[in-house]
Short mmCIF file of C-alpha atoms and ligand atoms in Angstrom, two decimals:
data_model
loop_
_atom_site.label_atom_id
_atom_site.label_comp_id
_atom_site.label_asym_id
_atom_site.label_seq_id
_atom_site.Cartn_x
_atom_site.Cartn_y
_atom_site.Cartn_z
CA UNK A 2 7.70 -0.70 -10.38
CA UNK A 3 9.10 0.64 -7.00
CA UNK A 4 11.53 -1.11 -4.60
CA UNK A 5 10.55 -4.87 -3.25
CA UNK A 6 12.71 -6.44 -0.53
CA UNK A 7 11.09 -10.02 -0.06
CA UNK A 8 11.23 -11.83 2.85
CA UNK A 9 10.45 -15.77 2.55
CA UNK A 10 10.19 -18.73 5.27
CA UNK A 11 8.25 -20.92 6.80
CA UNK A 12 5.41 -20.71 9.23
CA UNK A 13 7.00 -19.21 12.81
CA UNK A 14 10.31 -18.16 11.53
CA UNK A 15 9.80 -14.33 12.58
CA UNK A 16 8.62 -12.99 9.06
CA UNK A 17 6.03 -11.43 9.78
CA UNK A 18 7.12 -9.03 12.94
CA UNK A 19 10.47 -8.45 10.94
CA UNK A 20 8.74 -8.04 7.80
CA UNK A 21 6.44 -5.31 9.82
CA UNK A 22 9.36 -3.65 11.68
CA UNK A 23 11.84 -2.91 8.53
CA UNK A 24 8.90 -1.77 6.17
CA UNK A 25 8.19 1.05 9.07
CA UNK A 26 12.01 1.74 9.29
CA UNK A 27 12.61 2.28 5.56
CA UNK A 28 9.23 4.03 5.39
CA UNK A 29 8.12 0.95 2.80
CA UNK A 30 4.54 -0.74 2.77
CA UNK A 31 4.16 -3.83 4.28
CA UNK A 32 2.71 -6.70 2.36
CA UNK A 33 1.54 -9.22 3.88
CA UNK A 34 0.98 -12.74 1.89
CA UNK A 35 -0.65 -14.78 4.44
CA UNK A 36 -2.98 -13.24 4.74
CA UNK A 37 -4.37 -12.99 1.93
CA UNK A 38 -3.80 -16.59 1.73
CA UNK A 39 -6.03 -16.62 4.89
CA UNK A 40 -8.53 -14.42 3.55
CA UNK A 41 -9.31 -16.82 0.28
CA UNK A 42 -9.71 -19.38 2.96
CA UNK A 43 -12.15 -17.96 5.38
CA UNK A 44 -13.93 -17.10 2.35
CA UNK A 45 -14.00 -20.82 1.25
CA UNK A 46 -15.05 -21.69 4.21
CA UNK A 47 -17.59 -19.58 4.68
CA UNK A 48 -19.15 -20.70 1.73
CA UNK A 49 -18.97 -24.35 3.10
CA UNK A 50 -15.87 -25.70 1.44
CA UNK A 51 -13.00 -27.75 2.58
CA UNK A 52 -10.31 -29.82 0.47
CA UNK A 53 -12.93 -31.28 -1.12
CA UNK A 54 -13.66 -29.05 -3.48
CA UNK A 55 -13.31 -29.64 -7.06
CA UNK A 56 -11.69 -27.46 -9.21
CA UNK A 57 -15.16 -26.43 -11.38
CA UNK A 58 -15.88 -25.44 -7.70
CA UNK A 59 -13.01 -23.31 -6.66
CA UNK A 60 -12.94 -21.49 -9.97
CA UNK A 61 -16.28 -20.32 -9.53
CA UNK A 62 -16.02 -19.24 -5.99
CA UNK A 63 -12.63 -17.31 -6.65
CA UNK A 64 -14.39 -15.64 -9.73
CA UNK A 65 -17.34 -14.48 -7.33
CA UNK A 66 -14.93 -12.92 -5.04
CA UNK A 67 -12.56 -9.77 -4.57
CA UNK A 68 -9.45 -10.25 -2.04
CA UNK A 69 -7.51 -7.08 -1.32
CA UNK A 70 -4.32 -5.89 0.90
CA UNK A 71 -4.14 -2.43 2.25
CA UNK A 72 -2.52 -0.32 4.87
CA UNK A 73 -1.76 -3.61 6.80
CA UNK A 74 -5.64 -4.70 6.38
CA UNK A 75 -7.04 -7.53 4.10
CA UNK A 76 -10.75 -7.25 2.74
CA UNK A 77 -12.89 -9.86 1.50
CA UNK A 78 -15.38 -8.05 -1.16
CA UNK A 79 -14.81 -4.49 0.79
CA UNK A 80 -14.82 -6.61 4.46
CA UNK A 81 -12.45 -6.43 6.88
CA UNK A 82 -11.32 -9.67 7.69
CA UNK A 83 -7.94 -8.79 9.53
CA UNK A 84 -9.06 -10.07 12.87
CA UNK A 85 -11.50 -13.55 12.18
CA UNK A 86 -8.01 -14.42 9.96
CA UNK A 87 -6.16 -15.22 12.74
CA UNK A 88 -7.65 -18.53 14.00
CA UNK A 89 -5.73 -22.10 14.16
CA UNK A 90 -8.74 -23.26 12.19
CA UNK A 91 -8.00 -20.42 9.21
CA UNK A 92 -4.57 -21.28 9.32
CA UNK A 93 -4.82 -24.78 8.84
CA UNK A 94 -7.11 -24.29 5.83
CA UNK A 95 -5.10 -21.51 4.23
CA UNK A 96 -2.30 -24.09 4.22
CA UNK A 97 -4.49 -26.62 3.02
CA UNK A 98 -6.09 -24.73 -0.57
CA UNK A 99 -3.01 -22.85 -0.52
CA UNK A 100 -1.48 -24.88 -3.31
CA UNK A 101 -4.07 -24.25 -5.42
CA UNK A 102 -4.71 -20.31 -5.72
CA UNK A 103 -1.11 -19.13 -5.91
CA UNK A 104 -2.18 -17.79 -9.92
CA UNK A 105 -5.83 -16.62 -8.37
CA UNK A 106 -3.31 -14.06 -5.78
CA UNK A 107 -0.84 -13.81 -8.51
CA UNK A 108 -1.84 -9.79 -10.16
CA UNK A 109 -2.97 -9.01 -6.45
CA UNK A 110 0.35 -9.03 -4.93
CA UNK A 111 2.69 -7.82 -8.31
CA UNK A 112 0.29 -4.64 -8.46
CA UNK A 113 0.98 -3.56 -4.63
CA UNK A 114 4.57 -2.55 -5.94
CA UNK A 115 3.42 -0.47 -8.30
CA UNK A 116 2.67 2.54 -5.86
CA UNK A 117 4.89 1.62 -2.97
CA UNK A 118 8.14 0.28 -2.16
CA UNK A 119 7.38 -2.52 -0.53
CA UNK A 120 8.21 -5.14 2.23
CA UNK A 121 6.67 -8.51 0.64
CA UNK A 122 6.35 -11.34 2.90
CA UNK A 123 5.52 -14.93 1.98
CA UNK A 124 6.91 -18.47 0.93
CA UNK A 125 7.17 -17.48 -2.91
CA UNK A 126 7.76 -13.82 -2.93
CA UNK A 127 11.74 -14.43 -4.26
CA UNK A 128 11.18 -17.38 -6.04
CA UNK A 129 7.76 -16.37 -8.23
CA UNK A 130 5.79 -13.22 -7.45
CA UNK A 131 8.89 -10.81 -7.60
CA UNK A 132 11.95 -12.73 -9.23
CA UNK A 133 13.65 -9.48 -10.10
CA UNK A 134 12.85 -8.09 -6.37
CA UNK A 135 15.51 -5.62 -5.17
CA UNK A 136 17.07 -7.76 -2.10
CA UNK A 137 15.85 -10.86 -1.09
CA UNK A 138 16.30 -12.66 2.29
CA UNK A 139 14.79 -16.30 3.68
CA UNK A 140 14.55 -16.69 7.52
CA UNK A 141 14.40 -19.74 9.28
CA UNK A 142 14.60 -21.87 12.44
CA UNK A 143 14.75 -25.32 13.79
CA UNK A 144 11.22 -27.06 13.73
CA UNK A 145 10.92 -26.77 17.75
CA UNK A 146 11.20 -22.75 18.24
CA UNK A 147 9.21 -22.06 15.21
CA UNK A 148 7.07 -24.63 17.10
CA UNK A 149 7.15 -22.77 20.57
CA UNK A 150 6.93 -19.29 18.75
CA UNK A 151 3.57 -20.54 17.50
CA UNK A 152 2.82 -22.42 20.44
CA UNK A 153 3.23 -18.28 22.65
CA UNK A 154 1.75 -16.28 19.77
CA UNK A 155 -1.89 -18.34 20.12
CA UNK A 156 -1.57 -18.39 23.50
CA UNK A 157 -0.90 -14.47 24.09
CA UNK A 158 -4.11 -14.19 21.31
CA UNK A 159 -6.18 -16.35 24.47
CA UNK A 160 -6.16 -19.37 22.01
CA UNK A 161 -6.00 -22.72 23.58
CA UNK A 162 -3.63 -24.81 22.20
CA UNK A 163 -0.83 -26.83 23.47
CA UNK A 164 2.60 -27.62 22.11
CA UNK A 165 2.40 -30.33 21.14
CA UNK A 166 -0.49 -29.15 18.76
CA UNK A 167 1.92 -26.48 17.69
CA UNK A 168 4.52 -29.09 16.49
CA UNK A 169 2.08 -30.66 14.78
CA UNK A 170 0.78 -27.98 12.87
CA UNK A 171 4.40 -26.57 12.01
CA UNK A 172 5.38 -29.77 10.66
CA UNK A 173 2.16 -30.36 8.50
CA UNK A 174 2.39 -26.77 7.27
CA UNK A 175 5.91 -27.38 6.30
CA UNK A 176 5.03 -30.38 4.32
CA UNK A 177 2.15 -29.17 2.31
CA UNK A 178 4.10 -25.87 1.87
CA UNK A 179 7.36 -27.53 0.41
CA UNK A 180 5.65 -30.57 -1.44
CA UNK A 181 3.01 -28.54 -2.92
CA UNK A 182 3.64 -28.39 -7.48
CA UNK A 183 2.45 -25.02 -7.73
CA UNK A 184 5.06 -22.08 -6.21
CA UNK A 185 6.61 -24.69 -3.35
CA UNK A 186 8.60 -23.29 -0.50
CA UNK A 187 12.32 -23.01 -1.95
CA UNK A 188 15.31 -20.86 -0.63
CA UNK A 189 15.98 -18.29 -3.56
CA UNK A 190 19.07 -18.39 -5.46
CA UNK A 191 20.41 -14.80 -4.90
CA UNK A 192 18.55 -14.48 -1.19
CA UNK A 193 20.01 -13.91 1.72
CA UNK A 194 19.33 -16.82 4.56
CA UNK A 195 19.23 -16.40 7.72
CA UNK A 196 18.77 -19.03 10.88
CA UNK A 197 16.90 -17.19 13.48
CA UNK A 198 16.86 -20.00 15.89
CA UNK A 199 19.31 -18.20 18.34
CA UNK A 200 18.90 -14.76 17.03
CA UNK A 201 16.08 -12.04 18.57
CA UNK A 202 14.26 -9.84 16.29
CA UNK A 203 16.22 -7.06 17.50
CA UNK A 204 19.48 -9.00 16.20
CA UNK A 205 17.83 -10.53 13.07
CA UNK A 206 16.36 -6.87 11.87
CA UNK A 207 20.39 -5.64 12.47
CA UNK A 208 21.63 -8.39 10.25
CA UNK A 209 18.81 -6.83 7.80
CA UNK A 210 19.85 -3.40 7.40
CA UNK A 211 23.54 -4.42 7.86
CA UNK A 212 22.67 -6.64 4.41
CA UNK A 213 21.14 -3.45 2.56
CA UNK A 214 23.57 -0.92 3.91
CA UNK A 215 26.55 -3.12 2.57
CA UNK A 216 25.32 -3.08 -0.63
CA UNK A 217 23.01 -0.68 -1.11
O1 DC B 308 2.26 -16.88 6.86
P1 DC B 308 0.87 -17.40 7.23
O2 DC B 308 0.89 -18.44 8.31
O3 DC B 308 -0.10 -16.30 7.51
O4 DC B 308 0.38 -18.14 5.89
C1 DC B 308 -0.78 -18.91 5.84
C2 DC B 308 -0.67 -20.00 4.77
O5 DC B 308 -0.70 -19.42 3.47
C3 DC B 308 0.60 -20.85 4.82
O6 DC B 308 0.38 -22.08 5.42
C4 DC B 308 0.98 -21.07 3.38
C5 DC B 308 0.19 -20.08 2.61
N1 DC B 308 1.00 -19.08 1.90
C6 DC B 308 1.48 -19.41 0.66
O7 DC B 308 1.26 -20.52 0.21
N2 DC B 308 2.19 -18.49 -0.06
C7 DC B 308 2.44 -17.28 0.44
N3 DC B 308 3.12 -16.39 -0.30
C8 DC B 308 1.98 -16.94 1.73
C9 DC B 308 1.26 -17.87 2.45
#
């Protein structure tokens, strides 16, 4: 296995343009969680599901279906899927069935590693896909900015949405994501945390490579 640096958080706490930025500075892949996360729900959806679905259900659909990561794209059954992702709707429902295909994504991500080094990004990359990663870090910030970085990223993507809506989600997200049984949000023991609330990504990504340098 090759070189993992994870990087876990909650929704809007920068992970995925820092995530982006110091794979393409160390010359590592970039691998992005989410969205594969994402990707098992638009295909859910697609098929007509929502939280409804029973478990003979879900099994079934997941065995009927092939989710992969590569070169920054995700692909349902050979698809492209990067762009119809990125929706409020698919990000609500990723959240939602999220707690119940973390083992379904499980060989997915731990195989990526095994050609590249790798820059994993998620909520349980330290904590259960890659316990023995190489450095782990967890970013954060306070409720609100994650809120309002949320609240400008949909808006920039022509999105309507207002902040209020934004808070909303973040908080809901953060619930279902650090209640769920199966791989919950947790800080990892031997990571590296980091509150981003005042911090750019220019500052945070320093604090990042001033964390690997020191003890490379
Ligand atoms: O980071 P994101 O917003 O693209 O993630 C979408 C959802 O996927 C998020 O609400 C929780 C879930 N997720 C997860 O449970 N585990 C991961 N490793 C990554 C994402």
């Amino acid at each position: 296995m090759k070189k993992v640096i994870t990087i876990d958080g909650p929704s809007g706490a920068g992970k995925s343009t820092l995530a982006k930025r110091l794979a393409q500075q160390l010359c590592f892949q970039y691998l992005d969680t989410g969205a594969l996360y994402r990707a098992v729900a638009l295909y859910l959806r697609r098929r007509g599901y929502d939280e409804e679905i029973s478990d003979d259900e879900l099994r079934q659909a997941l065995q009927e279906v092939k989710i992969e990561f590569s070169s920054g794209r995700v692909y349902i059954n050979n698809e492209d899927v990067s762009d119809q992702i990125r929706t409020p709707e698919i990000g609500h429902y990723s959240s939602v069935f999220s707690a119940r295909v973390p083992e379904f994504l499980l060989d997915t991500q731990r195989s990526f590693p095994e050609k590249h080094d790798t820059v994993a990004e998620g909520r349980d990359m330290g904590t259960v896909v890659f316990p023995r990663a190489w450095k782990k870090f967890f970013l954060t910030a306070s409720v609100e900015e994650r809120a309002k970085r949320r609240f400008n990223q949909l808006k920039e993507m022509g999105k309507s949405i207002t902040f209020d809506e934004a808070l909303r989600d973040v908080k809901d997200r953060d619930e279902r994501d650090a209640g769920r049984a199966i791989a919950p949000l947790k800080v990892p023991e031997d990571a590296v945390y980091i509150d981003t609330t005042d911090l750019t990504i220019e500052e945070t990504l320093n604090r990042i490579i001033r964390h690997l340098n020191s003890d490379a």
